[in-house]
mmCIF file of N, CA and C in Angstrom:
data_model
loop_
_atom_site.group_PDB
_atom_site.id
_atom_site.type_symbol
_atom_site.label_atom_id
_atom_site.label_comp_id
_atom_site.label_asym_id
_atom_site.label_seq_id
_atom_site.Cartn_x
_atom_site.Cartn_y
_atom_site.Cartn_z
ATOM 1 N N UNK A 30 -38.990 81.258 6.356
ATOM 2 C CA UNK A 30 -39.143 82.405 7.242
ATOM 3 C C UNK A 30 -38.689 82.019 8.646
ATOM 4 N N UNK A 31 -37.943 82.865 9.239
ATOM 5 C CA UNK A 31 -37.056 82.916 10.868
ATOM 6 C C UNK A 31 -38.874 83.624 11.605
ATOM 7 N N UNK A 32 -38.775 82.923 12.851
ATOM 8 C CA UNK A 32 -39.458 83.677 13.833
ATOM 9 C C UNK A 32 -38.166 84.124 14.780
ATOM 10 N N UNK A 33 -38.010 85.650 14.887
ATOM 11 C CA UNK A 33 -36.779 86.177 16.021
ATOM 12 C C UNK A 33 -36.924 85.786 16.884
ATOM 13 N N UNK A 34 -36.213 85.855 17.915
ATOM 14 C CA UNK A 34 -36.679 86.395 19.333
ATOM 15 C C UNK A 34 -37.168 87.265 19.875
ATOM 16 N N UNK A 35 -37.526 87.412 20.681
ATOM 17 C CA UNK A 35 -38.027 88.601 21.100
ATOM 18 C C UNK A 35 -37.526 88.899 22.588
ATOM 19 N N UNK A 36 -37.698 90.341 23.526
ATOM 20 C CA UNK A 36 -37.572 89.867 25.402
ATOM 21 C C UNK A 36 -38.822 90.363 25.957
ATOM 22 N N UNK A 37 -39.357 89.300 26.366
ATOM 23 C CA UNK A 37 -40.793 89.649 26.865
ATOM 24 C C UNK A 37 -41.093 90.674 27.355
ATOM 25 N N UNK A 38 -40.138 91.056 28.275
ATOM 26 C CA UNK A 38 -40.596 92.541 29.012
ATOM 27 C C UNK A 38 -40.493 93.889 28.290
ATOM 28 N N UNK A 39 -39.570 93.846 27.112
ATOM 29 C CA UNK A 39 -39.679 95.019 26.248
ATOM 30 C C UNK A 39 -41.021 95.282 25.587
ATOM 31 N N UNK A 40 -40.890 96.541 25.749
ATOM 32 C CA UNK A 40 -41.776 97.113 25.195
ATOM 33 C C UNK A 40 -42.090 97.363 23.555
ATOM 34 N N UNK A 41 -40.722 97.515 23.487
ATOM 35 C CA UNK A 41 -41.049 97.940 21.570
ATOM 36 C C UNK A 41 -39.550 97.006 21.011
ATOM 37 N N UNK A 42 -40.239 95.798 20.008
ATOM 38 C CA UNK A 42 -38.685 95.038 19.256
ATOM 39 C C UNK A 42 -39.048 95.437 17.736
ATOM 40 N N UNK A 43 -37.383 95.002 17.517
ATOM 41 C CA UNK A 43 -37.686 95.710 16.392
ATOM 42 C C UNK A 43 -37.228 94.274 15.256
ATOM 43 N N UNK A 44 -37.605 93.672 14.278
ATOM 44 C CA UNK A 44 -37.128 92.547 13.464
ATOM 45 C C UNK A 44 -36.126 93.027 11.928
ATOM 46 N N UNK A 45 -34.690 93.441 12.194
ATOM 47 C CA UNK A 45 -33.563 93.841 10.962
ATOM 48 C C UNK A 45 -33.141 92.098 10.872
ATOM 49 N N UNK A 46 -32.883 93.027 9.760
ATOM 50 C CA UNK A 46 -31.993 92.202 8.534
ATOM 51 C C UNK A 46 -30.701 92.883 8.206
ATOM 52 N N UNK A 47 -29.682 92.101 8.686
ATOM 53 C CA UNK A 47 -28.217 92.380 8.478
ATOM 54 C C UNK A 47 -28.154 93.558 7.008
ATOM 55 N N UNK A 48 -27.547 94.607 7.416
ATOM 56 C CA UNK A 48 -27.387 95.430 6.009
ATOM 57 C C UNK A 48 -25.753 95.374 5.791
ATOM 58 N N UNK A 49 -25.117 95.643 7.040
ATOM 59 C CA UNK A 49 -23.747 95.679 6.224
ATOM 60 C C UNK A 49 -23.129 95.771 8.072
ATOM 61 N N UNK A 50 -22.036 95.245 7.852
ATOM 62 C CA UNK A 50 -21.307 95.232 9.479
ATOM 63 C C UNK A 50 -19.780 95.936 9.274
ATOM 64 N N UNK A 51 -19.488 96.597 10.021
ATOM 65 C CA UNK A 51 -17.823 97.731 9.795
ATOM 66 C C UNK A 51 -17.372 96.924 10.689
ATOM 67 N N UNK A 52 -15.828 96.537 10.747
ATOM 68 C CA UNK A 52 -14.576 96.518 12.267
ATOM 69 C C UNK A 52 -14.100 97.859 11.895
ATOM 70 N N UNK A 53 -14.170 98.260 13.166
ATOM 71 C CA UNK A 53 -13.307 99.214 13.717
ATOM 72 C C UNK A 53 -12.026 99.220 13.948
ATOM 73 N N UNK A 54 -11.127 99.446 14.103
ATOM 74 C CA UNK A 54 -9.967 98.718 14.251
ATOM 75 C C UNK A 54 -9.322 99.524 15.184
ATOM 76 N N UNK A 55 -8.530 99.386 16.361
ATOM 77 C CA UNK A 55 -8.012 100.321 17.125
ATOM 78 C C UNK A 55 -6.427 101.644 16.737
ATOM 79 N N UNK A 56 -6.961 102.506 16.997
ATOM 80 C CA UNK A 56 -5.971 103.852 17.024
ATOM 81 C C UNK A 56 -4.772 102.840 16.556
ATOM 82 N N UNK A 57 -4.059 103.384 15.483
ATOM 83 C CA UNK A 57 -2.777 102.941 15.106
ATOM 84 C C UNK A 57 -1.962 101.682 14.785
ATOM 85 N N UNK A 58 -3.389 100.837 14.849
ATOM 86 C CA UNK A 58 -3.260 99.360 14.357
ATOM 87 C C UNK A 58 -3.824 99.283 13.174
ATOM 88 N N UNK A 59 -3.150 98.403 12.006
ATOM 89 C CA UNK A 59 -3.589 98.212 11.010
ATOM 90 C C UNK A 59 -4.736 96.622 10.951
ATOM 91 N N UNK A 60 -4.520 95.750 12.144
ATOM 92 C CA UNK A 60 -5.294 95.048 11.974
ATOM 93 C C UNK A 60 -6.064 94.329 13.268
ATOM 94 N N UNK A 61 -6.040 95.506 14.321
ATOM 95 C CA UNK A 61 -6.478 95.088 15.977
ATOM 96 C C UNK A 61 -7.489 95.249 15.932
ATOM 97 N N UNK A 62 -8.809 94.664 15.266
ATOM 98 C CA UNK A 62 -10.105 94.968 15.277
ATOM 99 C C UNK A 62 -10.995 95.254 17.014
ATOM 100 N N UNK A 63 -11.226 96.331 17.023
ATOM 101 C CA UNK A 63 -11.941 96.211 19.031
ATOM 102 C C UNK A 63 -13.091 96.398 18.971
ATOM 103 N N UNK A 64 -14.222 96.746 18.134
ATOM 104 C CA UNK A 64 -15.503 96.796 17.801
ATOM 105 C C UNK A 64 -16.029 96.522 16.173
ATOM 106 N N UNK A 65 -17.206 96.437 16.699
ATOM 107 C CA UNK A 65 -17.594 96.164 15.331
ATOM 108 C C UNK A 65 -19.372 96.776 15.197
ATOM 109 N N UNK A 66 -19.213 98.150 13.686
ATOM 110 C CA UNK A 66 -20.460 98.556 14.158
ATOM 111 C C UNK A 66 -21.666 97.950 12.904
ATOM 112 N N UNK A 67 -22.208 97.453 13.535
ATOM 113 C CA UNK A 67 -23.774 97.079 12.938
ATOM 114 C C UNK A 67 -24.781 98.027 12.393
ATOM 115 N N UNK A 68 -25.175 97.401 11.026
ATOM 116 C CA UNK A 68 -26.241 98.518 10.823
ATOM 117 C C UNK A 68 -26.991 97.541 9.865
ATOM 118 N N UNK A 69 -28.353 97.554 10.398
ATOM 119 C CA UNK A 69 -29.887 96.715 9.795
ATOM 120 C C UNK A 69 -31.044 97.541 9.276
ATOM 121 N N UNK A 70 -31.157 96.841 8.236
ATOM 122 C CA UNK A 70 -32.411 96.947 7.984
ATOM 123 C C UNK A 70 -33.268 96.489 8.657
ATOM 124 N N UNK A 71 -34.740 97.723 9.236
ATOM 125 C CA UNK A 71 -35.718 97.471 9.812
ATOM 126 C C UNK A 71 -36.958 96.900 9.092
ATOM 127 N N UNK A 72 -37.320 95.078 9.399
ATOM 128 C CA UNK A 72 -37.949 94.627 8.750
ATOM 129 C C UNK A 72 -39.497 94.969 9.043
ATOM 130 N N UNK A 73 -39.361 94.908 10.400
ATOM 131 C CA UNK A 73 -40.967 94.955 10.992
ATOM 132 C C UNK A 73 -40.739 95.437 13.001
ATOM 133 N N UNK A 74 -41.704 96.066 13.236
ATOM 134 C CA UNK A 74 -41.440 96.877 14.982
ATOM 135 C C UNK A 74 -43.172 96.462 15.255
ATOM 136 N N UNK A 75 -42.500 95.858 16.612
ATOM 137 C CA UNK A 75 -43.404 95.350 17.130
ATOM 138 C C UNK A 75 -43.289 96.206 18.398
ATOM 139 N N UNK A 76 -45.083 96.982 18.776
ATOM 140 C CA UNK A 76 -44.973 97.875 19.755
ATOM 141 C C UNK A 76 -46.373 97.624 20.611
ATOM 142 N N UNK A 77 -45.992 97.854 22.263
ATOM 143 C CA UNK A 77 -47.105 97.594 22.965
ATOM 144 C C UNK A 77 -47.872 98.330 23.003
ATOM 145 N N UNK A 78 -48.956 98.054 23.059
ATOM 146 C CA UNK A 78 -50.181 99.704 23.021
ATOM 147 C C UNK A 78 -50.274 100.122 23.781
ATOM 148 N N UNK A 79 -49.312 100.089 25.218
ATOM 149 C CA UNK A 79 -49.423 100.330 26.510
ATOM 150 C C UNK A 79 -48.390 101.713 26.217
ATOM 151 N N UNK A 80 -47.772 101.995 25.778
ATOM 152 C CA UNK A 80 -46.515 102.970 25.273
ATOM 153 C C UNK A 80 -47.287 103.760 24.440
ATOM 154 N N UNK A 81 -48.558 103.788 23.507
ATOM 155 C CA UNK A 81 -48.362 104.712 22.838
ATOM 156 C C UNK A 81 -49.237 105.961 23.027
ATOM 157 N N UNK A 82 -48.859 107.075 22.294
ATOM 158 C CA UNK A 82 -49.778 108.108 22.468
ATOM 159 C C UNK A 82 -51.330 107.713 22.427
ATOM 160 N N UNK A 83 -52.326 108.589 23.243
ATOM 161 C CA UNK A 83 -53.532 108.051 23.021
ATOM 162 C C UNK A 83 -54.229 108.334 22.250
ATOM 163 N N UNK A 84 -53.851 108.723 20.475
ATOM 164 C CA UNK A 84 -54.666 108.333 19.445
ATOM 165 C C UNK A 84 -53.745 107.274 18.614
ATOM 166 N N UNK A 85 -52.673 106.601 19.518
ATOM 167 C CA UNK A 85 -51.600 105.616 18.921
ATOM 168 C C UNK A 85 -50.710 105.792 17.903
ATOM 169 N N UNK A 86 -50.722 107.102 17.423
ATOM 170 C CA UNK A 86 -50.022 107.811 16.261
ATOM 171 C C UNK A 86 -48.052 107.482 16.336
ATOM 172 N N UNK A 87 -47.921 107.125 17.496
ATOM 173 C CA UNK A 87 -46.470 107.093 18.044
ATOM 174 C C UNK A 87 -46.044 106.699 19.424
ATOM 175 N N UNK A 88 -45.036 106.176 19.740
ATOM 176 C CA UNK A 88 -45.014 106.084 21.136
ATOM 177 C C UNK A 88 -44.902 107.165 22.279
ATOM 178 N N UNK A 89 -45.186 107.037 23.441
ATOM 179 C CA UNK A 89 -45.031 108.300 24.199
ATOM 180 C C UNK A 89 -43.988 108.161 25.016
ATOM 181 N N UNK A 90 -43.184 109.124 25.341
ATOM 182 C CA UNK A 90 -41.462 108.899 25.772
ATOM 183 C C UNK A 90 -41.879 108.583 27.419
ATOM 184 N N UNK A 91 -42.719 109.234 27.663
ATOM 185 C CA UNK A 91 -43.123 109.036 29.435
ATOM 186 C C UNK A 91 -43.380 107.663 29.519
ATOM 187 N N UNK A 92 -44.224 107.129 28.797
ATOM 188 C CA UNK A 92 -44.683 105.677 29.189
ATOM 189 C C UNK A 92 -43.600 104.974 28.301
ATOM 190 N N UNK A 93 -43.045 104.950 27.741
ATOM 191 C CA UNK A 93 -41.800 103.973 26.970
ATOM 192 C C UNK A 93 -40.568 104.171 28.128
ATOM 193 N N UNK A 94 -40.166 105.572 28.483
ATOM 194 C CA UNK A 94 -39.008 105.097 29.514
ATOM 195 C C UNK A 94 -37.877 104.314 28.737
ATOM 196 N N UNK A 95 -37.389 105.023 27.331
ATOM 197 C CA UNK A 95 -36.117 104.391 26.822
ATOM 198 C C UNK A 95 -35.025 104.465 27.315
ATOM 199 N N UNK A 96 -33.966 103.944 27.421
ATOM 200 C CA UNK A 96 -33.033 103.575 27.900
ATOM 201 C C UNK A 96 -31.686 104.283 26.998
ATOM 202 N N UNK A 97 -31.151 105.128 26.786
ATOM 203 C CA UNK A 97 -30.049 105.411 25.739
ATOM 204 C C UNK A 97 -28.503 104.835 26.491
ATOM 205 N N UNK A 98 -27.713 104.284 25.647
ATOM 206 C CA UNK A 98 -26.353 103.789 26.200
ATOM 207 C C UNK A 98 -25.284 105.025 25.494
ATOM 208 N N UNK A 99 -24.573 105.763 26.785
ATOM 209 C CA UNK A 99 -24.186 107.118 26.177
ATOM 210 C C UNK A 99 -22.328 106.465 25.560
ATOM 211 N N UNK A 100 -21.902 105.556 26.477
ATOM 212 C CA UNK A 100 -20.577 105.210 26.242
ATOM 213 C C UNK A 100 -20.377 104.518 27.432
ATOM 214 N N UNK A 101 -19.108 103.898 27.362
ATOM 215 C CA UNK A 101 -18.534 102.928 28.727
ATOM 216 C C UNK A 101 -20.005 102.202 29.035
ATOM 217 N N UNK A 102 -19.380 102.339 30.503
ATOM 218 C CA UNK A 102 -20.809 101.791 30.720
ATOM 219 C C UNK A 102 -21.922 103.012 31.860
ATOM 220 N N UNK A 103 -21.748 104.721 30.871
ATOM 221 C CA UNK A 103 -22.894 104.995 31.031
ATOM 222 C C UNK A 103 -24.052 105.130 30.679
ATOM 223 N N UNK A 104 -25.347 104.983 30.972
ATOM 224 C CA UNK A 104 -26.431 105.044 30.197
ATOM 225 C C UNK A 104 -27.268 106.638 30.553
ATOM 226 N N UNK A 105 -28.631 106.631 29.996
ATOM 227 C CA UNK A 105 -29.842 107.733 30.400
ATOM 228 C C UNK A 105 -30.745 107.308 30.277
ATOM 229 N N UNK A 106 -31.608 107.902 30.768
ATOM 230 C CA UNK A 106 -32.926 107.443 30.763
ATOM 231 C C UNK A 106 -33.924 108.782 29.919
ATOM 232 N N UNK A 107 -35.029 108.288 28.649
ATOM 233 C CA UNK A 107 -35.212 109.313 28.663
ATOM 234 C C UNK A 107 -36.615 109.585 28.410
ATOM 235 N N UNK A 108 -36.896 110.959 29.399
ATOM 236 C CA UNK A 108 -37.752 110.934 30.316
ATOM 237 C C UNK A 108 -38.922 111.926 29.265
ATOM 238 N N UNK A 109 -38.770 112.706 28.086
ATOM 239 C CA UNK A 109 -39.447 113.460 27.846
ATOM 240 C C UNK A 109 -39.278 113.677 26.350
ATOM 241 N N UNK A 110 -39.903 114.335 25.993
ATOM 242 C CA UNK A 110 -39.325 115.191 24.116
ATOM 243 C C UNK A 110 -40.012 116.126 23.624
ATOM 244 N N UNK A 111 -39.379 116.780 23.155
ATOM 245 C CA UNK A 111 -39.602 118.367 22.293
ATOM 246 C C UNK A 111 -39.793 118.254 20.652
ATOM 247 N N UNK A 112 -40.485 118.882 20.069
ATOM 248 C CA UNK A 112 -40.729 118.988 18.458
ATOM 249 C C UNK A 112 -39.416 120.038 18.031
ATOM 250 N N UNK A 113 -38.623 119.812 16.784
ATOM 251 C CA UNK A 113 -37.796 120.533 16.454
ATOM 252 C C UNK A 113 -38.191 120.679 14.944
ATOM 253 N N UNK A 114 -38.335 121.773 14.322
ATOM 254 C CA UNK A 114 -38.817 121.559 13.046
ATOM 255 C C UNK A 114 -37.844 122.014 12.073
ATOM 256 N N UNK A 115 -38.010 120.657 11.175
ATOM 257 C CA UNK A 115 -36.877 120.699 10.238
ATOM 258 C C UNK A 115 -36.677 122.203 9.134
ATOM 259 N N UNK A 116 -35.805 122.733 8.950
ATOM 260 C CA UNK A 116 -35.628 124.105 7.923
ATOM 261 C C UNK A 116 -35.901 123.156 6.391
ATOM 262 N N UNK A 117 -36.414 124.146 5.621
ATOM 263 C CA UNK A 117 -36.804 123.445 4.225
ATOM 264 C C UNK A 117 -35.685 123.477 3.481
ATOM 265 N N UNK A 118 -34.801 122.502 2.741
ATOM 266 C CA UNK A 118 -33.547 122.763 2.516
ATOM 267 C C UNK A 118 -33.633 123.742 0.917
ATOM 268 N N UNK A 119 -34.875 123.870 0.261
ATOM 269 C CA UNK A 119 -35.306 124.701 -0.525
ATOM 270 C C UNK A 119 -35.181 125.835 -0.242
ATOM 271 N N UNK A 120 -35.076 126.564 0.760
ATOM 272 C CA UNK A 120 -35.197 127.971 1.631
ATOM 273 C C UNK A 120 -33.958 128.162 1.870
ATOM 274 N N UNK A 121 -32.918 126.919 2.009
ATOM 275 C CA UNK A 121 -31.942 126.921 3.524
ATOM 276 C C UNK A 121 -30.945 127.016 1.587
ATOM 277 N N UNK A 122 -30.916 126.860 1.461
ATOM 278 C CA UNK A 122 -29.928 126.346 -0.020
ATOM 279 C C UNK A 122 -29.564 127.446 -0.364
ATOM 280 N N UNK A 123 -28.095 127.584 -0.589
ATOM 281 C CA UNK A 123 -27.479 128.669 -1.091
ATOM 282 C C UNK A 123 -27.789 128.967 -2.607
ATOM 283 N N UNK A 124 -27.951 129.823 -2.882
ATOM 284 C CA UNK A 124 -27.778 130.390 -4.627
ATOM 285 C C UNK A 124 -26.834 129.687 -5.661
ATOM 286 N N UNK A 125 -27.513 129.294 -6.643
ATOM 287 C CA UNK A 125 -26.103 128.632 -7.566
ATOM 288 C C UNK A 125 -25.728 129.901 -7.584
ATOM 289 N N UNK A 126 -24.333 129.605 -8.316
ATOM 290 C CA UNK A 126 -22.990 130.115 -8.581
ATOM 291 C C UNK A 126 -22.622 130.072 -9.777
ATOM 292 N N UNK A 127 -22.026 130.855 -10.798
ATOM 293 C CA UNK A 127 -21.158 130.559 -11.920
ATOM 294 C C UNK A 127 -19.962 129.950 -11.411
ATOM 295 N N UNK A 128 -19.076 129.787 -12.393
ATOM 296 C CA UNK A 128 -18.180 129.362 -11.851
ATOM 297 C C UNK A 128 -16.887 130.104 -11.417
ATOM 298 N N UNK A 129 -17.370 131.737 -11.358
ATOM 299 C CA UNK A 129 -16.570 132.478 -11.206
ATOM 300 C C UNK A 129 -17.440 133.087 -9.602
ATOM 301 N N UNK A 130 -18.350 132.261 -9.121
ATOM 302 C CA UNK A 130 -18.958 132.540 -8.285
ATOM 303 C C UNK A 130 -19.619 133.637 -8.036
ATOM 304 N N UNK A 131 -20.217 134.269 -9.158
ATOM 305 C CA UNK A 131 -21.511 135.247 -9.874
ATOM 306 C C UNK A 131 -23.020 134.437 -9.615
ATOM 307 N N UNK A 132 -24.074 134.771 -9.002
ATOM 308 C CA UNK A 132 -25.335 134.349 -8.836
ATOM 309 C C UNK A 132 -25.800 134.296 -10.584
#
């Protein structure tokens, strides 16, 4: 077993496991790799209790103060959040079809 790292001052880390890594390769090159995007499995999230809601159910966006990186080098800060509730895709689902496209 690895102990990660961690950065002390963060608030919430998170411990992945490599799932699979893409190169990107640039516009019209067959082999100019310029990024490369990462994607992990989340093993274990380690969170301060100073961040979370006060029955701890989740973190709270006011006291977390996340950081989003939008592109280049701009970022946001973000300061708040709204509930959006998902449509039931049971409801949302079109009618089968024959195949003459008759219900």
């Amino acid at each position: 077993s690895v102990k990660p790292g961690r950065v002390k001052e963060s608030a919430v880390g998170l411990e992945c496991e490599l799932y699979q890594s893409i190169d990107i390769k640039a516009p019209g090159s067959d082999d100019e790799v310029t990024h490369t995007l990462v994607l992990g499995l989340i093993k274990q999230i380690h969170v301060r209790r100073a961040v979370l809601t006060t029955d701890g159910s989740a973190a709270d966006p006011a006291k977390l103060r996340a950081v989003a990186r939008l592109g280049g080098s701009t970022y946001a800060q973000v300061l708040g959040g709204f509930d959006l509730p998902r449509p039931s895709w049971a409801t949302r689902r079109p009618a089968k079809t024959d195949s003459a496209g008759k219900p």
